[in-house]
Short mmCIF file of N, CA and C in Angstrom, two decimals:
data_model
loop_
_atom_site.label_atom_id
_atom_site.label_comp_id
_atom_site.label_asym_id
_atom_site.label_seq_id
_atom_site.Cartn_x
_atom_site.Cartn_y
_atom_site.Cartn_z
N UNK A 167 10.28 10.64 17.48
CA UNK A 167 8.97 11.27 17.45
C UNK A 167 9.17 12.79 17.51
N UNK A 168 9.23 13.43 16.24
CA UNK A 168 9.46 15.40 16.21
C UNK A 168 8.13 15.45 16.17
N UNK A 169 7.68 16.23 17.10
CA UNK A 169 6.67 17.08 17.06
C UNK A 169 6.64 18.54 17.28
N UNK A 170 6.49 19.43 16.77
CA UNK A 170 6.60 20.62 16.62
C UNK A 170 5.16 21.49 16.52
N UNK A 171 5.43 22.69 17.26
CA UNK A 171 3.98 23.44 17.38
C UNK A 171 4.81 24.92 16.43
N UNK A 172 3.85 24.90 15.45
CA UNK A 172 4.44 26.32 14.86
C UNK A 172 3.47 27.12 14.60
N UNK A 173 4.07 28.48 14.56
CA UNK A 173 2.80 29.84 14.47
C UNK A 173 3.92 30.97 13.80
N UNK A 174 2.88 31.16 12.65
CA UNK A 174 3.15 32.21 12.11
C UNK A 174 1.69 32.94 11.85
N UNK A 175 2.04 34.17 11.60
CA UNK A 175 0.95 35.87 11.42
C UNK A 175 1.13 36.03 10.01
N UNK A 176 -0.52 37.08 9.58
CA UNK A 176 -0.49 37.29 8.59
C UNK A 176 0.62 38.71 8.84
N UNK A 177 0.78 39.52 7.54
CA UNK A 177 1.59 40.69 7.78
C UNK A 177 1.13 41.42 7.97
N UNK A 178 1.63 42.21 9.07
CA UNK A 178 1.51 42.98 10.36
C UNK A 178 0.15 42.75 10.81
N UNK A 179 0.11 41.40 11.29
CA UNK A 179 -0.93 40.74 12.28
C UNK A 179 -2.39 41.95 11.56
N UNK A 180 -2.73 41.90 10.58
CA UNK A 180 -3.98 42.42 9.96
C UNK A 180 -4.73 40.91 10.00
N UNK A 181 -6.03 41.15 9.91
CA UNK A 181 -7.24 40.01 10.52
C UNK A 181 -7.70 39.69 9.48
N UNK A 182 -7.21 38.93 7.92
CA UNK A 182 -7.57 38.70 6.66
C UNK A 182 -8.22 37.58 6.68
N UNK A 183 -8.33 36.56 7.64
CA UNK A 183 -8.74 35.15 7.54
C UNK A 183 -10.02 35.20 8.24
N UNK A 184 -11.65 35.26 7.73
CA UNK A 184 -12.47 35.48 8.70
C UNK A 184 -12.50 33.42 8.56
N UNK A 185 -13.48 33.27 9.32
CA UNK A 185 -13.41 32.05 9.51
C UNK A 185 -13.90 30.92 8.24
N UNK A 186 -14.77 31.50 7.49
CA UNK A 186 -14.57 30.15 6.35
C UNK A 186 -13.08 30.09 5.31
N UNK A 187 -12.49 31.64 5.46
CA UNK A 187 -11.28 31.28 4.84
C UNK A 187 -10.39 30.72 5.73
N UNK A 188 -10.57 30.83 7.10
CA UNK A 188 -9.27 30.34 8.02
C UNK A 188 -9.70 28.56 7.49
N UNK A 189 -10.84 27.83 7.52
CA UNK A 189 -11.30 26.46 7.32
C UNK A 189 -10.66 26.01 6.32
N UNK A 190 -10.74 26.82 5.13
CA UNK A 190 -9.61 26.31 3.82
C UNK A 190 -8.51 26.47 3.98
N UNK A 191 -8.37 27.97 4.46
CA UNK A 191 -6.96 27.98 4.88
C UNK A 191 -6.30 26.49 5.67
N UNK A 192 -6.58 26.16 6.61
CA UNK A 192 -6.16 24.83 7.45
C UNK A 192 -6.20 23.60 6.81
N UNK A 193 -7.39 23.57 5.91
CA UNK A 193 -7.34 22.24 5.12
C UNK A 193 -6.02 22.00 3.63
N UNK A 194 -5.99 23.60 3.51
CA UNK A 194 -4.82 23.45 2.55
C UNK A 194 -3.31 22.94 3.05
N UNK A 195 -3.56 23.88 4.53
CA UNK A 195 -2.19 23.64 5.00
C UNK A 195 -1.77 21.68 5.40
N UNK A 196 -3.25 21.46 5.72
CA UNK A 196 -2.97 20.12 5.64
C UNK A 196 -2.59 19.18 4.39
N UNK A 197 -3.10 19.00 3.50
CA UNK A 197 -2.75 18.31 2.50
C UNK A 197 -1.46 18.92 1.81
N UNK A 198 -0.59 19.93 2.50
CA UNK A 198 0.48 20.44 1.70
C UNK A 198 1.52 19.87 3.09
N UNK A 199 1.01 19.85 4.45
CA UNK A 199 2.07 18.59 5.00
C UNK A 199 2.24 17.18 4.74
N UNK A 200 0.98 16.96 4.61
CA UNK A 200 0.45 15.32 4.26
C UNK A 200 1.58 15.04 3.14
N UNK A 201 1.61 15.89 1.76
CA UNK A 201 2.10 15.66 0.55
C UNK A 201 4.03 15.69 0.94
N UNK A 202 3.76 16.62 1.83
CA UNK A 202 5.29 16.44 2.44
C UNK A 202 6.06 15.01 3.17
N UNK A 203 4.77 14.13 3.44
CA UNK A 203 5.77 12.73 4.17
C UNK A 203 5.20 13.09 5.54
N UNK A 204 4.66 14.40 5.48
CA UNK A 204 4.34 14.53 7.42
C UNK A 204 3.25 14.26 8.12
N UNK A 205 2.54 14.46 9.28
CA UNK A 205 1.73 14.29 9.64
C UNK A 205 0.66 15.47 10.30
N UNK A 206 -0.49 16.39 10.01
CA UNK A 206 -0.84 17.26 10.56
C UNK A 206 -1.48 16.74 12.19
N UNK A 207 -1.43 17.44 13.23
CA UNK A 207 -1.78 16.48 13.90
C UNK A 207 -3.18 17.96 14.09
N UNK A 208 -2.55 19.27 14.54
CA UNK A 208 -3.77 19.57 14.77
C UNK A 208 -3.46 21.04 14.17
N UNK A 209 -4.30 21.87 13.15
CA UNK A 209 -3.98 23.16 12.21
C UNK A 209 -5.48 24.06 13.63
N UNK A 210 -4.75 25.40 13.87
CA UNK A 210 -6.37 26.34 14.21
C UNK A 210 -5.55 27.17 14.08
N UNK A 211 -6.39 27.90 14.57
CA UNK A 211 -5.24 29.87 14.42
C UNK A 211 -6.76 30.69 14.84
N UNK A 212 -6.75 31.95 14.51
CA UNK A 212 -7.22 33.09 14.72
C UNK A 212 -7.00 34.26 13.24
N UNK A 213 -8.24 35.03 13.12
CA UNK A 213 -7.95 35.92 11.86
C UNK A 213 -6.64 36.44 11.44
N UNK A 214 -5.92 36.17 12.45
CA UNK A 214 -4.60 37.06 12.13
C UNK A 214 -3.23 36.30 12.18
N UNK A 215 -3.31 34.90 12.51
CA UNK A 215 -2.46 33.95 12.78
C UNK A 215 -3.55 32.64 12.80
N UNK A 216 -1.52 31.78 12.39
CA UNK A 216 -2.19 30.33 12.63
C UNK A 216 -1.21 29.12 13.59
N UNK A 217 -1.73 28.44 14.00
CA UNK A 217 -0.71 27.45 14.55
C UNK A 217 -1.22 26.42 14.43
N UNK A 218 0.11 25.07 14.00
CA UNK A 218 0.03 23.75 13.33
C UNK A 218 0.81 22.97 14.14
N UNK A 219 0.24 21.55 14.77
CA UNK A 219 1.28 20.72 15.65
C UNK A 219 1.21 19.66 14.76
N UNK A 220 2.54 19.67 13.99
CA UNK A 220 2.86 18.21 13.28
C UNK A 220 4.02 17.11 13.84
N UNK A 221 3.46 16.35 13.37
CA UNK A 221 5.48 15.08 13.37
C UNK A 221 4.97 15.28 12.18
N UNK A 222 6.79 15.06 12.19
CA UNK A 222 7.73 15.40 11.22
C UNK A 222 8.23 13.93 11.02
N UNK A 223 9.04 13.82 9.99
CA UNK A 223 9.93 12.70 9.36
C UNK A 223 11.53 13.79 10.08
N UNK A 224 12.23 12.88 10.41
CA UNK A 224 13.45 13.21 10.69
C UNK A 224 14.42 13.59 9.64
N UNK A 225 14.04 13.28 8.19
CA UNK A 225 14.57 13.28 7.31
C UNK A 225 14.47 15.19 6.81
N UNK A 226 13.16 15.58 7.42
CA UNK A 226 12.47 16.77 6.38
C UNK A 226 13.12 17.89 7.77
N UNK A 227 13.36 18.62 6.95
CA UNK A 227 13.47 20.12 7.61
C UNK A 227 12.31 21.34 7.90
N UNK A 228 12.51 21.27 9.48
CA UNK A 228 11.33 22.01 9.79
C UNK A 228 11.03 23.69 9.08
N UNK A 229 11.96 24.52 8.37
CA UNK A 229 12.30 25.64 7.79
C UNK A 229 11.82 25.70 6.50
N UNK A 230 12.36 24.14 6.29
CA UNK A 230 11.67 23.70 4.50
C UNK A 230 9.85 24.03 4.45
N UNK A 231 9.27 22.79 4.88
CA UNK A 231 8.15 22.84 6.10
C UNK A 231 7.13 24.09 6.00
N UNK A 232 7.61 24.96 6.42
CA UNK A 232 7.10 25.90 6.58
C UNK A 232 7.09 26.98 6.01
N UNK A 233 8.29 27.02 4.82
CA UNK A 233 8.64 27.89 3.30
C UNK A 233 7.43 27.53 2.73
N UNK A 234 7.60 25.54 2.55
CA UNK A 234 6.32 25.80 1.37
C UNK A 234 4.67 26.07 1.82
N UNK A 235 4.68 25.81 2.94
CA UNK A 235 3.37 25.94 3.51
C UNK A 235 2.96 26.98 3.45
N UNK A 236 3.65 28.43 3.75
CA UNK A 236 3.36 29.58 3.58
C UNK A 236 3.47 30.38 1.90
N UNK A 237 4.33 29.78 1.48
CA UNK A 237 4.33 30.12 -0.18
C UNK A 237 3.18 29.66 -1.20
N UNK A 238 2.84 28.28 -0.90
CA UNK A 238 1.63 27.89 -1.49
C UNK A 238 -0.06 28.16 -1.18
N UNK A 239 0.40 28.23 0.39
CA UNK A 239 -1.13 28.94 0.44
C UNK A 239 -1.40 30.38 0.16
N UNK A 240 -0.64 31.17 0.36
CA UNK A 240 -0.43 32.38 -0.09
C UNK A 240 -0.45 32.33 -1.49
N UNK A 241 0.13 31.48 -2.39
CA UNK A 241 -0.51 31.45 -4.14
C UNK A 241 -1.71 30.89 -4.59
N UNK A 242 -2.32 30.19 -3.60
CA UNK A 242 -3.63 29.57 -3.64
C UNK A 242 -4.34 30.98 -2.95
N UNK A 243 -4.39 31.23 -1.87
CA UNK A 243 -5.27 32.31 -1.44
C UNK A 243 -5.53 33.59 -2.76
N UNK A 244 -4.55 33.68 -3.66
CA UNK A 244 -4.00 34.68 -4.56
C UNK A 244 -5.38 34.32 -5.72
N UNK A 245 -4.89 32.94 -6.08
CA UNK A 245 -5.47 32.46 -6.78
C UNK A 245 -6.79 32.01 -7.20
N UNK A 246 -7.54 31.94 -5.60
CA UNK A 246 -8.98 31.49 -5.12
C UNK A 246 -9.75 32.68 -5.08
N UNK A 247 -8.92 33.46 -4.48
CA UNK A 247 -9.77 34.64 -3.69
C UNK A 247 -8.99 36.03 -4.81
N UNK A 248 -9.56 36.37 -5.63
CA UNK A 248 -8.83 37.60 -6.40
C UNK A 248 -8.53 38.46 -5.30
N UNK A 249 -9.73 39.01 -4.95
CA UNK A 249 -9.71 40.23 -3.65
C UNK A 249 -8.67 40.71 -2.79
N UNK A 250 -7.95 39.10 -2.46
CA UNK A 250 -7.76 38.90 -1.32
C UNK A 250 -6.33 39.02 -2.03
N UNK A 251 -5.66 40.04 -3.22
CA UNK A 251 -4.38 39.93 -4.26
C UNK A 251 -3.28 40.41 -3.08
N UNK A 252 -4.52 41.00 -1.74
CA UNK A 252 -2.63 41.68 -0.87
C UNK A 252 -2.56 41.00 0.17
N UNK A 253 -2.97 39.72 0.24
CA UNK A 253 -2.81 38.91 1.56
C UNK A 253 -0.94 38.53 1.80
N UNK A 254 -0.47 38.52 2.42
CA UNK A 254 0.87 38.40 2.84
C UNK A 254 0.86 37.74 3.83
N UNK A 255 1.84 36.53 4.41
CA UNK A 255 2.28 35.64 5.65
C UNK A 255 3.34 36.70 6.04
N UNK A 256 3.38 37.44 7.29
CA UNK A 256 4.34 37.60 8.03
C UNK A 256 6.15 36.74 8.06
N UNK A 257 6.89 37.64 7.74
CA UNK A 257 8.48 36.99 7.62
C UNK A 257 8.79 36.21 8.68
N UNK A 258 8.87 34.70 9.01
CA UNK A 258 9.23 34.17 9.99
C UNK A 258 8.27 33.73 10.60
N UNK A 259 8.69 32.88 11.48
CA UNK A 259 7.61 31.47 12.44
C UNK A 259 8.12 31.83 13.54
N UNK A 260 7.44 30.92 14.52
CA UNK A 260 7.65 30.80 15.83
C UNK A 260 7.09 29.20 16.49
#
C-alpha cells in the first residue's frame, strides 16, 4: 500500500490558479493519475501550490508520476487558457 502526499508550486510561488482554474486544474491532475494505473485519493492546493495523496502501483515511479502530471497540465493550461501562455510548475516536488 504506497501512499504518497506530494506538493509542488507554481514558479516562484506566483498565485496563477484562482479557484475555478485550481477545480480543473485538480480534475486534470486526476484523470492523468487514473490513466497512469494509480489512484487519486485526494488533489487541493492553494493559488500558488498544489498537493495530491495517491497509491501508487509498486510497479510506477513516483518521479515518473509527477514529470507527467506537471508537463501535461502545464500544456493543457497553455492550451485552454491562451492568457495564461506564462504559467510555469516550479522545478521539483516535495
Amino acid at each position: 500500500n504506497l501512499l504518497f502526499h506530494i506538493v509542488f508550486a507554481t514558479k516562484g510561488r506566483d498565485a496563477w490558479m484562482d479557484q475555478g482554474l485550481r477545480q480543473a486544474v485538480f480534475s486534470k491532475i486526476a484523470g492523468i493519475i487514473k490513466e497512469a494505473g494509480d489512484i487519486p485519493l485526494i488533489i487541493n492546493g492553494m493559488p500558488d501550490h498544489v498537493h495530491i495523496l495517491v497509491k501508487m502501483r509498486s510497479d510506477n515511479r513516483l518521479a515518473d508520476l509527477v514529470r507527467v502530471v506537471k508537463s501535461c497540465t502545464s500544456r493543457w493550461i497553455h492550451e485552454t487558457w491562451p492568457d495564461l501562455s506564462c504559467f510555469q510548475w516550479q522545478t521539483g516536488y516535495g
